[in-house]
Short mmCIF file of C-alpha atoms and ligand atoms in Angstrom, two decimals:
data_model
loop_
_atom_site.label_atom_id
_atom_site.label_comp_id
_atom_site.label_asym_id
_atom_site.label_seq_id
_atom_site.Cartn_x
_atom_site.Cartn_y
_atom_site.Cartn_z
CA MET A 1 -13.42 -16.28 -6.76
CA MET A 2 -15.83 -15.56 -9.59
CA ASP A 3 -14.14 -14.80 -12.90
CA ASP A 4 -15.88 -11.48 -13.50
CA LEU A 5 -14.90 -10.33 -10.03
CA LYS A 6 -11.32 -11.35 -10.72
CA GLU A 7 -11.42 -9.36 -13.93
CA LEU A 8 -12.73 -6.31 -12.11
CA TYR A 9 -9.94 -6.58 -9.55
CA GLN A 10 -7.38 -6.82 -12.33
CA GLU A 11 -8.83 -3.73 -13.96
CA VAL A 12 -8.53 -1.75 -10.72
CA ILE A 13 -4.92 -2.88 -10.30
CA LEU A 14 -4.07 -1.99 -13.90
CA ASP A 15 -5.75 1.39 -13.59
CA HIS A 16 -3.83 2.27 -10.42
CA SER A 17 -0.52 0.97 -11.84
CA LYS A 18 -0.90 2.95 -15.06
CA HIS A 19 -2.31 6.07 -13.43
CA PRO A 20 -1.02 6.02 -9.86
CA ARG A 21 -2.71 8.46 -7.49
CA ASN A 22 -0.58 10.76 -5.33
CA PHE A 23 2.50 10.02 -7.44
CA GLY A 24 5.38 12.45 -7.05
CA LYS A 25 7.84 13.92 -4.64
CA LEU A 26 6.77 15.92 -1.60
CA ASP A 27 9.46 18.52 -0.98
CA PRO A 28 9.76 19.63 1.75
CA CYS A 29 8.14 16.89 3.79
CA SER A 30 8.19 15.96 7.46
CA ASN A 31 8.80 12.21 7.00
CA GLU A 32 10.11 10.06 4.18
CA ALA A 33 11.38 6.54 3.63
CA HIS A 34 12.69 4.37 0.86
CA GLY A 35 11.47 0.82 0.39
CA TYR A 36 13.19 -1.91 -1.62
CA ASN A 37 11.96 -5.36 -2.49
CA PRO A 38 14.98 -7.37 -3.72
CA LEU A 39 12.83 -10.33 -4.80
CA CYS A 40 11.16 -8.29 -7.52
CA GLY A 41 13.31 -5.17 -7.80
CA ASP A 42 10.53 -2.80 -6.71
CA THR A 43 11.86 0.45 -5.29
CA LEU A 44 9.59 3.11 -3.81
CA ASN A 45 9.88 6.35 -1.86
CA VAL A 46 7.11 7.51 0.44
CA PHE A 47 6.85 11.17 1.45
CA LEU A 48 4.57 12.47 4.20
CA ASN A 49 3.56 15.60 5.95
CA LEU A 50 2.60 14.59 9.45
CA SER A 51 0.77 17.18 11.56
CA SER A 52 1.78 17.93 15.15
CA ASP A 53 -1.04 15.61 16.30
CA ASP A 54 0.19 12.74 14.10
CA VAL A 55 -2.30 13.04 11.23
CA ILE A 56 -1.07 12.19 7.72
CA GLU A 57 -2.02 15.44 6.03
CA GLU A 58 -0.24 14.79 2.76
CA ILE A 59 1.26 11.71 1.17
CA LEU A 60 3.03 11.21 -2.13
CA PHE A 61 5.12 8.37 -3.44
CA ASP A 62 7.40 7.75 -6.38
CA GLY A 63 9.62 5.00 -7.65
CA LYS A 64 9.62 2.05 -10.01
CA GLY A 65 8.12 -1.36 -9.66
CA CYS A 66 5.77 -4.01 -10.94
CA ALA A 67 2.06 -3.35 -11.42
CA ILE A 68 1.19 -4.83 -8.02
CA SER A 69 3.67 -2.69 -6.08
CA ILE A 70 2.64 0.56 -7.80
CA ALA A 71 -1.10 -0.17 -7.59
CA SER A 72 -0.77 -1.07 -3.92
CA ALA A 73 1.17 2.14 -3.16
CA SER A 74 -1.45 4.18 -5.03
CA LEU A 75 -4.35 2.58 -3.12
CA MET A 76 -2.48 2.92 0.17
CA SER A 77 -1.83 6.62 -0.41
CA GLU A 78 -5.54 7.23 -0.97
CA ILE A 79 -6.57 5.28 2.11
CA VAL A 80 -4.11 6.56 4.70
CA LYS A 81 -4.45 10.24 3.79
CA GLY A 82 -6.19 11.95 6.69
CA LYS A 83 -5.58 9.01 9.02
CA THR A 84 -3.50 9.16 12.20
CA LYS A 85 -0.22 7.34 12.64
CA VAL A 86 -1.96 4.80 14.90
CA GLN A 87 -4.82 4.26 12.43
CA ALA A 88 -2.31 3.76 9.60
CA SER A 89 -0.47 1.10 11.63
CA THR A 90 -3.72 -0.72 12.33
CA LEU A 91 -4.59 -0.62 8.63
CA PHE A 92 -1.19 -2.07 7.77
CA ASP A 93 -1.78 -4.99 10.16
CA LYS A 94 -5.18 -5.63 8.63
CA PHE A 95 -3.86 -5.32 5.09
CA HIS A 96 -1.09 -7.78 5.90
CA ASP A 97 -3.71 -10.24 7.12
CA LEU A 98 -5.80 -9.58 4.01
CA VAL A 99 -2.96 -10.63 1.69
CA THR A 100 -1.74 -13.57 3.79
CA LYS A 101 -4.79 -15.09 5.52
CA GLU A 102 -8.28 -16.31 4.74
CA ASP A 103 -10.32 -14.11 7.04
CA SER A 104 -13.61 -12.80 5.71
CA THR A 105 -14.27 -10.63 8.79
CA LEU A 106 -11.55 -8.28 7.50
CA LEU A 107 -13.92 -7.16 4.78
CA GLU A 108 -16.30 -5.63 7.30
CA ASP A 109 -13.83 -2.75 7.30
CA ASP A 110 -14.58 -0.19 4.53
CA ASP A 111 -10.90 0.44 3.83
CA MET A 112 -10.17 -3.27 3.51
CA GLU A 113 -13.09 -3.56 1.14
CA ARG A 114 -11.24 -1.16 -1.17
CA LEU A 115 -7.99 -3.10 -0.80
CA VAL A 116 -9.58 -6.48 -1.49
CA VAL A 117 -8.51 -6.11 -5.14
CA LEU A 118 -5.03 -7.08 -3.91
CA ALA A 119 -6.12 -10.08 -1.83
CA GLY A 120 -5.40 -12.40 -4.78
CA VAL A 121 -1.64 -12.13 -4.12
CA LYS A 122 -2.14 -14.62 -1.27
CA GLN A 123 -1.79 -17.36 -3.86
CA PHE A 124 1.63 -15.99 -4.89
CA PRO A 125 3.84 -15.57 -1.79
CA MET A 126 6.49 -13.62 -3.74
CA ARG A 127 3.85 -11.09 -4.73
CA VAL A 128 2.93 -10.44 -1.10
CA LYS A 129 6.23 -8.52 -0.79
CA CYS A 130 5.26 -6.40 -3.78
CA ALA A 131 1.86 -5.61 -2.29
CA THR A 132 3.19 -4.76 1.18
CA LEU A 133 6.32 -2.80 0.15
CA SER A 134 4.69 0.65 0.21
CA TRP A 135 3.12 -0.15 3.58
CA HIS A 136 6.51 -1.12 5.02
CA ALA A 137 7.94 2.14 3.67
CA LEU A 138 5.02 4.07 5.18
CA GLN A 139 5.68 2.42 8.55
CA SER A 140 9.37 3.36 8.34
CA ALA A 141 8.53 6.94 7.40
CA LEU A 142 6.07 7.22 10.29
CA ASN A 143 8.66 5.82 12.69
CA GLY A 144 11.35 8.19 11.46
CA ASN A 145 13.41 5.49 9.70
CA LYS A 146 14.74 6.18 6.23
CA ASP A 147 15.09 2.77 4.64
CA THR A 148 13.27 -0.50 4.61
CA THR A 149 13.99 -3.71 2.77
CA THR A 150 11.43 -6.47 2.75
CA GLU A 151 12.85 -9.86 3.63
ZN1 LIG B 1 6.96 -6.41 -7.51
#
């Protein structure tokens, strides 16, 4: 990876970790879940309002964690807003591949292109849990489960 690109990615991550988008509590909400990553200590809550036809109309998250976990939750919240439950699951699968595999075809997807800033965690397996925590919590919330712990 070119150094200036790496720097740009780090800037995006820092920006989202310092100024997370959609940060807060959604009360009342239709779905919520708590996610915990014991390896790093990241703890996040995801709150959703899901429409009757399974569209994520609103999403907020709060919690505490490392820069990667907060930046990833912030980016996720922006990307899944307005998506259906099924689309969000597909995005999670793709994002998981993005942070664990070398697969350049993933970047043909506009949403993955925005998430590529996190692809660098591939080199740090422990960090993959940080990056995917909010997505696991989203999945749990969408499936009506309250808690998720990454293992
Ligand atoms: Zn972390």
